[in-house]
Amino acid sequence: MPLRAPLTLRSTPAPDLATLLLAGGKGTRLHDLTAQDSKPAVPFAGANRIIDFAMANAVNSGLRQMLVATQYAPRSLHHHLPTRWGHRFEPRGLQTRDGRDLYLGTADAARRCWAPLEAMGGDHVLILAADHVYEMDYTALLAAHRASGAAVTVAVDTVPRGEASGFGVMQADADDRALSFQEKPADPAGMIGDPDRALVSMGIYVFDRAWLRAALFDRPAGAMDFGHDVIPDAVAQGQAAVWQLPAGSSGRAYWRDVGTLDALRRAQLDFIGAPPVALPFAGPVSDWYLGRGSIAMPGAVVAKGARLTNTLVAPGAQVPAGLVTGDDPKEDARWFTRTDAGTVLITQAMLDSRAAHAHIRRSVTSPAPFKRRGLHA
């Protein structure tokens, strides 16, 4: 089934804007999928990687310059980004900066990258997260920020209050001024006027350049994070506004943090049928959807006769005929990674361990060959 093509590139570039894409996340809750790769580099729905959504949004917003700050296991991103996206930016407009063992938080990454950001020009700095699936026109966010008069505008979405504890939670007044900010609170605050839902930060910000420079450098060097330090300070000063993600080309707003195995699998299932947003690199659903809620990542092969339910097959894994997942939680957890919600992750190393154990068991339980006694006259 064909998927919708990417959005059309703007005919005119966006205004001068310094853009930093934070792409260093380790993604520990994705378990073995990020053993040798960062979270933004994890495959998504065939030929896509998670980072490609932010890249497509940047291109479709007319941005022609971007600095990408990498950190954990950056090698594949340093190859992928210029190969797939370099031609969509100005000459040398797409740069990567390796921050392994260097950045001490998201805001510290911005501080250490300040010189190339300042060289991009413009009066505003756009900070993007590389590990979410969404569609956004960044120029609309920039326009809202300019109209607000605030020092920073935070892009936000709404989620059920019971699901908000994993996010930065905000409250805002009728004029979209931020009143409070809590980073991953145990008891999230509900929205004013809609207490069953919470307003959550998408990790996407537009700053006035001068204000951000002061926020980054008018404090001691060391660990510093946007969610823990910079945004709360802006809210406390009355200098923060919010901008809610509007409906996209599908007619509804869509934003997913795919930081867990369950979220990663379920988000890919959203792209079966009528996709909520365009895939940057569309292809046949049959290339990656196995049925029964299961996803095959690039290079994975599932033999005929295997029956997988709610399963992620990691890149390169060769699933043998007869393998069954999703029927017996204990058996799934014995050999594979299984979440409490029932998502199963299969890697080649897990399959090899299972096969080796089965071989040893057969060797131990097989009876010794029968030896006929010699007969004597």
Tab-separated table of C-alpha atoms in Angstrom:
chain	number	residue	atom	x	y	z
A	1	MET	CA	0.000	0.000	0.000
A	2	PRO	CA	1.594	3.331	-1.009
A	3	LEU	CA	2.045	5.995	1.639
A	4	ARG	CA	1.582	9.705	1.212
A	5	ALA	CA	4.599	11.503	-0.250
A	6	PRO	CA	6.535	14.066	1.812
A	7	LEU	CA	5.333	17.657	1.958
A	8	THR	CA	6.369	19.999	-0.821
A	9	LEU	CA	9.485	22.089	-0.270
A	10	ARG	CA	8.767	25.771	0.251
A	11	SER	CA	9.558	27.930	-2.767
A	12	THR	CA	11.156	30.570	-0.534
A	13	PRO	CA	13.502	29.844	2.348
A	14	ALA	CA	12.521	30.686	5.899
A	15	PRO	CA	13.960	33.859	7.459
A	16	ASP	CA	17.496	33.640	8.797
A	17	LEU	CA	17.301	31.379	11.777
A	18	ALA	CA	19.972	29.519	13.712
A	19	THR	CA	18.815	25.922	14.141
A	20	LEU	CA	20.235	23.265	16.468
A	21	LEU	CA	18.978	19.692	16.239
A	22	LEU	CA	19.764	17.702	19.383
A	23	ALA	CA	20.482	14.127	18.251
A	24	GLY	CA	22.573	12.589	21.003
A	25	GLY	CA	20.020	10.535	22.921
A	26	LYS	CA	21.047	7.068	24.099
A	27	GLY	CA	17.495	5.707	24.258
A	28	THR	CA	18.066	3.114	26.986
A	29	ARG	CA	14.352	2.192	27.097
A	30	LEU	CA	14.695	0.843	23.557
A	31	HIS	CA	16.992	-1.843	24.963
A	32	ASP	CA	19.091	-3.691	22.353
A	33	LEU	CA	17.910	-1.456	19.492
A	34	THR	CA	20.245	1.249	20.811
A	35	ALA	CA	23.120	-0.977	21.883
A	36	GLN	CA	25.254	0.371	19.029
A	37	ASP	CA	23.199	3.275	17.703
A	38	SER	CA	21.570	6.391	19.087
A	39	LYS	CA	17.823	6.696	19.509
A	40	PRO	CA	17.404	9.152	16.577
A	41	ALA	CA	19.087	6.615	14.271
A	42	VAL	CA	16.644	3.776	15.036
A	43	PRO	CA	14.754	2.611	11.913
A	44	PHE	CA	11.086	3.503	11.593
A	45	ALA	CA	8.562	2.160	9.057
A	46	GLY	CA	10.962	0.808	6.487
A	47	ALA	CA	13.715	3.031	5.115
A	48	ASN	CA	13.079	5.882	7.571
A	49	ARG	CA	14.956	6.681	10.743
A	50	ILE	CA	13.372	8.551	13.634
A	51	ILE	CA	15.511	11.628	12.945
A	52	ASP	CA	14.125	11.883	9.406
A	53	PHE	CA	10.865	13.413	10.661
A	54	ALA	CA	12.653	16.425	12.141
A	55	MET	CA	14.788	16.671	9.012
A	56	ALA	CA	11.743	16.573	6.728
A	57	ASN	CA	10.038	19.241	8.830
A	58	ALA	CA	13.105	21.467	8.541
A	59	VAL	CA	13.296	21.078	4.772
A	60	ASN	CA	9.547	21.552	4.344
A	61	SER	CA	9.735	24.701	6.486
A	62	GLY	CA	12.333	26.174	4.140
A	63	LEU	CA	15.240	25.998	6.601
A	64	ARG	CA	18.559	25.936	4.760
A	65	GLN	CA	20.996	25.841	7.675
A	66	MET	CA	21.192	23.408	10.565
A	67	LEU	CA	23.721	22.229	13.113
A	68	VAL	CA	23.166	18.682	14.402
A	69	ALA	CA	24.659	17.925	17.821
A	70	THR	CA	25.355	14.207	18.175
A	71	GLN	CA	26.741	12.407	21.192
A	72	TYR	CA	25.991	8.728	21.851
A	73	ALA	CA	27.075	6.308	19.061
A	74	PRO	CA	27.001	8.998	16.344
A	75	ARG	CA	28.720	7.162	13.495
A	76	SER	CA	25.652	6.080	11.536
A	77	LEU	CA	24.037	9.536	11.821
A	78	HIS	CA	27.191	11.202	10.537
A	79	HIS	CA	26.866	9.041	7.423
A	80	HIS	CA	23.070	9.135	7.090
A	81	LEU	CA	22.436	12.866	7.402
A	82	PRO	CA	24.683	14.222	4.640
A	83	THR	CA	23.864	11.268	2.388
A	84	ARG	CA	20.084	11.672	2.575
A	85	TRP	CA	19.639	15.321	3.453
A	86	GLY	CA	22.774	17.271	2.584
A	87	HIS	CA	21.576	18.284	-0.880
A	88	ARG	CA	18.454	19.903	0.592
A	89	PHE	CA	20.467	22.536	2.458
A	90	GLU	CA	22.777	25.325	1.388
A	91	PRO	CA	26.363	24.308	0.633
A	92	ARG	CA	27.748	23.411	4.056
A	93	GLY	CA	24.366	24.374	5.489
A	94	LEU	CA	24.037	20.993	7.191
A	95	GLN	CA	26.754	20.363	9.751
A	96	THR	CA	27.229	17.761	12.458
A	97	ARG	CA	29.186	18.188	15.657
A	98	ASP	CA	30.380	15.125	17.576
A	99	GLY	CA	29.829	15.667	21.293
A	100	ARG	CA	30.858	12.268	22.671
A	101	ASP	CA	31.863	12.595	26.338
A	102	LEU	CA	31.464	16.362	26.035
A	103	TYR	CA	27.882	17.642	26.405
A	104	LEU	CA	26.521	17.814	29.947
A	105	GLY	CA	22.850	18.179	29.112
A	106	THR	CA	20.791	19.589	26.256
A	107	ALA	CA	21.419	23.240	27.108
A	108	ASP	CA	25.122	22.585	27.615
A	109	ALA	CA	25.182	21.226	24.056
A	110	ALA	CA	23.772	24.548	22.842
A	111	ARG	CA	26.356	26.443	24.885
A	112	ARG	CA	29.241	24.419	23.445
A	113	CYS	CA	27.854	24.863	19.912
A	114	TRP	CA	27.265	28.585	20.293
A	115	ALA	CA	29.943	29.837	17.895
A	116	PRO	CA	28.583	28.054	14.768
A	117	LEU	CA	25.016	28.887	15.817
A	118	GLU	CA	25.868	32.566	16.090
A	119	ALA	CA	27.553	32.412	12.678
A	120	MET	CA	24.234	31.372	11.115
A	121	GLY	CA	22.861	34.864	11.781
A	122	GLY	CA	19.335	35.935	12.637
A	123	ASP	CA	17.820	37.134	15.889
A	124	HIS	CA	16.318	33.793	16.914
A	125	VAL	CA	17.519	30.293	17.735
A	126	LEU	CA	15.398	27.222	17.035
A	127	ILE	CA	16.103	24.154	19.175
A	128	LEU	CA	14.762	20.835	17.887
A	129	ALA	CA	14.571	17.294	19.255
A	130	ALA	CA	15.564	14.475	16.890
A	131	ASP	CA	13.709	11.592	18.504
A	132	HIS	CA	10.006	12.298	17.929
A	133	VAL	CA	7.576	11.438	15.134
A	134	TYR	CA	5.548	14.499	14.117
A	135	GLU	CA	4.755	17.059	11.441
A	136	MET	CA	5.341	20.766	12.060
A	137	ASP	CA	5.848	24.004	10.161
A	138	TYR	CA	8.629	25.669	12.121
A	139	THR	CA	7.973	29.022	10.458
A	140	ALA	CA	4.498	29.074	12.030
A	141	LEU	CA	6.137	28.527	15.426
A	142	LEU	CA	8.582	31.349	14.698
A	143	ALA	CA	5.744	33.695	13.714
A	144	ALA	CA	3.846	32.892	16.913
A	145	HIS	CA	6.975	33.531	18.928
A	146	ARG	CA	7.530	36.934	17.379
A	147	ALA	CA	3.920	37.880	18.053
A	148	SER	CA	4.114	36.757	21.690
A	149	GLY	CA	6.839	39.140	22.781
A	150	ALA	CA	8.252	36.404	25.004
A	151	ALA	CA	11.923	35.405	25.257
A	152	VAL	CA	11.116	31.779	24.493
A	153	THR	CA	8.163	29.964	22.964
A	154	VAL	CA	7.712	26.283	23.753
A	155	ALA	CA	5.907	23.999	21.300
A	156	VAL	CA	3.371	21.912	23.216
A	157	ASP	CA	0.865	19.149	22.691
A	158	THR	CA	-1.842	17.699	24.927
A	159	VAL	CA	-1.990	14.187	26.377
A	160	PRO	CA	-4.242	12.515	28.943
A	161	ARG	CA	-3.133	13.660	32.375
A	162	GLY	CA	-2.443	10.087	33.473
A	163	GLU	CA	0.158	9.744	30.693
A	164	ALA	CA	1.940	13.050	31.281
A	165	SER	CA	4.456	12.094	33.974
A	166	GLY	CA	7.100	11.232	31.388
A	167	PHE	CA	7.108	14.755	29.924
A	168	GLY	CA	7.762	18.344	30.864
A	169	VAL	CA	4.298	19.538	31.964
A	170	MET	CA	3.190	23.152	31.621
A	171	GLN	CA	0.222	25.321	32.469
A	172	ALA	CA	-0.668	28.396	30.449
A	173	ASP	CA	-3.214	31.188	30.604
A	174	ALA	CA	-5.694	32.233	27.919
A	175	ASP	CA	-3.016	34.398	26.261
A	176	ASP	CA	-0.647	31.397	25.959
A	177	ARG	CA	1.734	32.693	28.609
A	178	ALA	CA	3.375	29.866	30.532
A	179	LEU	CA	2.451	29.888	34.225
A	180	SER	CA	4.324	26.807	35.417
A	181	PHE	CA	6.684	24.080	34.275
A	182	GLN	CA	7.408	20.714	35.889
A	183	GLU	CA	9.895	18.247	34.432
A	184	LYS	CA	8.444	14.698	34.569
A	185	PRO	CA	6.284	15.224	37.681
A	186	ALA	CA	4.798	12.288	39.565
A	187	ASP	CA	1.468	14.129	39.778
A	188	PRO	CA	1.127	16.190	36.566
A	189	ALA	CA	-0.908	19.366	36.607
A	190	GLY	CA	-4.005	19.382	34.414
A	191	MET	CA	-4.745	22.057	31.862
A	192	ILE	CA	-6.623	25.117	33.015
A	193	GLY	CA	-10.200	24.510	31.911
A	194	ASP	CA	-9.518	20.849	30.997
A	195	PRO	CA	-8.063	19.130	34.084
A	196	ASP	CA	-8.208	15.631	32.583
A	197	ARG	CA	-5.568	16.567	30.015
A	198	ALA	CA	-2.079	17.971	30.407
A	199	LEU	CA	-0.074	20.405	28.324
A	200	VAL	CA	3.333	18.855	27.606
A	201	SER	CA	6.509	20.240	26.093
A	202	MET	CA	7.588	18.745	22.767
A	203	GLY	CA	11.225	19.652	23.422
A	204	ILE	CA	11.058	22.246	20.623
A	205	TYR	CA	11.822	25.883	21.429
A	206	VAL	CA	12.341	29.252	19.733
A	207	PHE	CA	14.512	31.683	21.700
A	208	ASP	CA	15.432	35.305	21.278
A	209	ARG	CA	19.138	35.003	20.592
A	210	ALA	CA	20.283	37.614	23.140
A	211	TRP	CA	18.162	36.118	25.938
A	212	LEU	CA	19.401	32.600	25.224
A	213	ARG	CA	23.022	33.727	25.141
A	214	ALA	CA	22.633	35.224	28.591
A	215	ALA	CA	20.780	32.170	29.902
A	216	LEU	CA	23.547	29.872	28.688
A	217	PHE	CA	26.599	31.866	29.699
A	218	ASP	CA	25.556	33.888	32.767
A	219	ARG	CA	25.955	30.853	34.993
A	220	PRO	CA	28.792	28.500	35.932
A	221	ALA	CA	29.983	25.986	33.354
A	222	GLY	CA	28.755	22.438	33.868
A	223	ALA	CA	25.624	20.378	33.530
A	224	MET	CA	22.677	22.320	32.151
A	225	ASP	CA	19.441	21.164	30.582
A	226	PHE	CA	16.623	23.001	28.839
A	227	GLY	CA	13.922	21.101	30.722
A	228	HIS	CA	15.538	21.278	34.160
A	229	ASP	CA	17.158	24.703	34.003
A	230	VAL	CA	16.529	27.093	31.112
A	231	ILE	CA	12.763	26.725	30.559
A	232	PRO	CA	11.881	26.825	34.295
A	233	ASP	CA	13.949	30.029	34.605
A	234	ALA	CA	12.099	31.595	31.676
A	235	VAL	CA	8.728	30.657	33.188
A	236	ALA	CA	9.745	32.090	36.568
A	237	GLN	CA	10.714	35.367	34.844
A	238	GLY	CA	7.400	35.530	32.984
A	239	GLN	CA	9.334	35.228	29.723
A	240	ALA	CA	7.877	31.981	28.316
A	241	ALA	CA	4.971	31.445	25.931
A	242	VAL	CA	3.458	28.245	24.563
A	243	TRP	CA	2.382	27.338	21.039
A	244	GLN	CA	0.152	24.324	20.576
A	245	LEU	CA	0.816	21.951	17.681
A	246	PRO	CA	-1.928	22.526	15.093
A	247	ALA	CA	-3.528	19.956	12.831
A	248	GLY	CA	-1.224	18.709	10.095
A	249	SER	CA	-1.886	17.623	6.530
A	250	SER	CA	-3.926	14.642	7.782
A	251	GLY	CA	-6.396	17.010	9.464
A	252	ARG	CA	-5.234	16.284	12.993
A	253	ALA	CA	-2.222	16.994	15.157
A	254	TYR	CA	0.160	14.084	15.560
A	255	TRP	CA	3.219	13.872	17.803
A	256	ARG	CA	4.693	10.755	19.361
A	257	ASP	CA	7.670	10.301	21.639
A	258	VAL	CA	8.874	6.848	20.557
A	259	GLY	CA	11.244	6.298	23.464
A	260	THR	CA	9.960	2.879	24.513
A	261	LEU	CA	9.514	-0.401	22.659
A	262	ASP	CA	5.734	-0.153	23.065
A	263	ALA	CA	5.620	3.420	21.732
A	264	LEU	CA	7.947	2.611	18.835
A	265	ARG	CA	5.862	-0.365	17.724
A	266	ARG	CA	2.489	1.341	18.144
A	267	ALA	CA	3.571	4.494	16.319
A	268	GLN	CA	4.586	2.440	13.292
A	269	LEU	CA	1.182	0.756	13.324
A	270	ASP	CA	-0.339	4.246	13.014
A	271	PHE	CA	1.131	4.413	9.505
A	272	ILE	CA	-0.918	1.483	8.239
A	273	GLY	CA	-3.973	2.658	6.308
A	274	ALA	CA	-4.267	6.449	6.487
A	275	PRO	CA	-0.925	7.753	7.813
A	276	PRO	CA	-1.188	10.580	10.373
A	277	VAL	CA	1.757	12.401	8.760
A	278	ALA	CA	3.834	11.875	5.645
A	279	LEU	CA	6.717	9.442	5.846
A	280	PRO	CA	9.908	11.170	4.685
A	281	PHE	CA	10.794	8.082	2.623
A	282	ALA	CA	7.609	6.275	1.688
A	283	GLY	CA	7.516	2.677	0.522
A	284	PRO	CA	5.216	-0.356	0.532
A	285	VAL	CA	3.809	-1.228	3.931
A	286	SER	CA	4.510	-4.880	3.106
A	287	ASP	CA	8.236	-4.119	3.357
A	288	TRP	CA	7.976	-3.650	7.127
A	289	TYR	CA	4.550	-4.685	8.444
A	290	LEU	CA	4.229	-8.403	9.237
A	291	GLY	CA	0.621	-8.427	10.435
A	292	ARG	CA	-0.611	-9.252	13.960
A	293	GLY	CA	0.839	-5.963	15.243
A	294	SER	CA	4.419	-6.902	14.311
A	295	ILE	CA	7.145	-4.883	12.574
A	296	ALA	CA	10.227	-6.023	10.638
A	297	MET	CA	13.159	-3.594	10.642
A	298	PRO	CA	15.586	-3.266	7.709
A	299	GLY	CA	17.412	-6.489	6.853
A	300	ALA	CA	15.169	-8.656	9.032
A	301	VAL	CA	13.895	-11.890	7.465
A	302	VAL	CA	10.954	-13.856	8.849
A	303	ALA	CA	10.645	-17.403	7.533
A	304	LYS	CA	7.309	-18.700	6.344
A	305	GLY	CA	5.582	-20.521	9.167
A	306	ALA	CA	6.710	-18.170	11.945
A	307	ARG	CA	3.821	-16.542	13.811
A	308	LEU	CA	4.718	-13.278	15.516
A	309	THR	CA	2.317	-11.128	17.535
A	310	ASN	CA	3.080	-7.586	18.783
A	311	THR	CA	6.738	-8.106	17.928
A	312	LEU	CA	9.606	-5.911	16.757
A	313	VAL	CA	12.168	-7.828	14.686
A	314	ALA	CA	15.477	-5.995	14.968
A	315	PRO	CA	17.587	-5.124	11.923
A	316	GLY	CA	19.265	-8.170	10.419
A	317	ALA	CA	17.483	-10.749	12.568
A	318	GLN	CA	16.672	-14.038	10.778
A	319	VAL	CA	13.526	-15.495	12.341
A	320	PRO	CA	13.204	-19.261	11.769
A	321	ALA	CA	10.096	-21.135	10.692
A	322	GLY	CA	7.934	-22.297	13.548
A	323	LEU	CA	8.830	-19.501	15.968
A	324	VAL	CA	5.777	-18.228	17.860
A	325	THR	CA	5.597	-15.060	19.961
A	326	GLY	CA	2.726	-13.418	21.775
A	327	ASP	CA	1.005	-16.592	23.008
A	328	ASP	CA	3.061	-17.365	26.128
A	329	PRO	CA	4.459	-14.334	28.001
A	330	LYS	CA	6.830	-16.475	30.078
A	331	GLU	CA	8.248	-18.182	27.013
A	332	ASP	CA	8.632	-14.828	25.250
A	333	ALA	CA	10.491	-13.358	28.221
A	334	ARG	CA	12.717	-16.423	28.509
A	335	TRP	CA	14.388	-15.788	25.155
A	336	PHE	CA	13.518	-12.246	24.123
A	337	THR	CA	12.879	-8.811	25.599
A	338	ARG	CA	9.211	-8.494	26.522
A	339	THR	CA	7.583	-5.379	27.996
A	340	ASP	CA	4.819	-5.401	30.587
A	341	ALA	CA	2.453	-4.175	27.865
A	342	GLY	CA	3.290	-7.158	25.661
A	343	THR	CA	5.706	-5.871	23.022
A	344	VAL	CA	8.371	-8.447	22.163
A	345	LEU	CA	11.792	-7.499	20.767
A	346	ILE	CA	13.739	-10.136	18.815
A	347	THR	CA	17.402	-9.668	17.904
A	348	GLN	CA	19.781	-12.056	16.158
A	349	ALA	CA	21.791	-12.473	19.351
A	350	MET	CA	18.648	-13.569	21.180
A	351	LEU	CA	17.796	-16.040	18.424
A	352	ASP	CA	21.344	-17.448	18.483
A	353	SER	CA	21.162	-17.925	22.261
A	354	ARG	CA	17.833	-19.706	21.948
A	355	ALA	CA	19.152	-21.966	19.168
A	356	ALA	CA	22.310	-22.804	21.121
A	357	HIS	CA	20.278	-23.754	24.172
A	358	ALA	CA	18.028	-25.980	22.070
A	359	HIS	CA	21.091	-27.702	20.561
A	360	ILE	CA	22.637	-28.366	23.970
A	361	ARG	CA	19.350	-29.692	25.276
A	362	ARG	CA	19.005	-32.092	22.359
A	363	SER	CA	22.560	-33.309	22.907
A	364	VAL	CA	21.959	-33.977	26.606
A	365	THR	CA	18.600	-35.685	26.246
A	366	SER	CA	19.399	-37.845	23.206
A	367	PRO	CA	19.945	-41.522	24.246
A	368	ALA	CA	23.381	-43.019	23.732
A	369	PRO	CA	23.596	-45.196	20.626
A	370	PHE	CA	22.760	-48.889	21.267
A	371	LYS	CA	25.745	-51.157	20.897
A	372	ARG	CA	25.130	-54.811	20.035
A	373	ARG	CA	27.103	-57.197	22.167
A	374	GLY	CA	29.354	-59.580	20.322
A	375	LEU	CA	28.160	-63.265	20.118
A	376	HIS	CA	30.574	-66.057	20.903
A	377	ALA	CA	30.350	-69.652	19.537
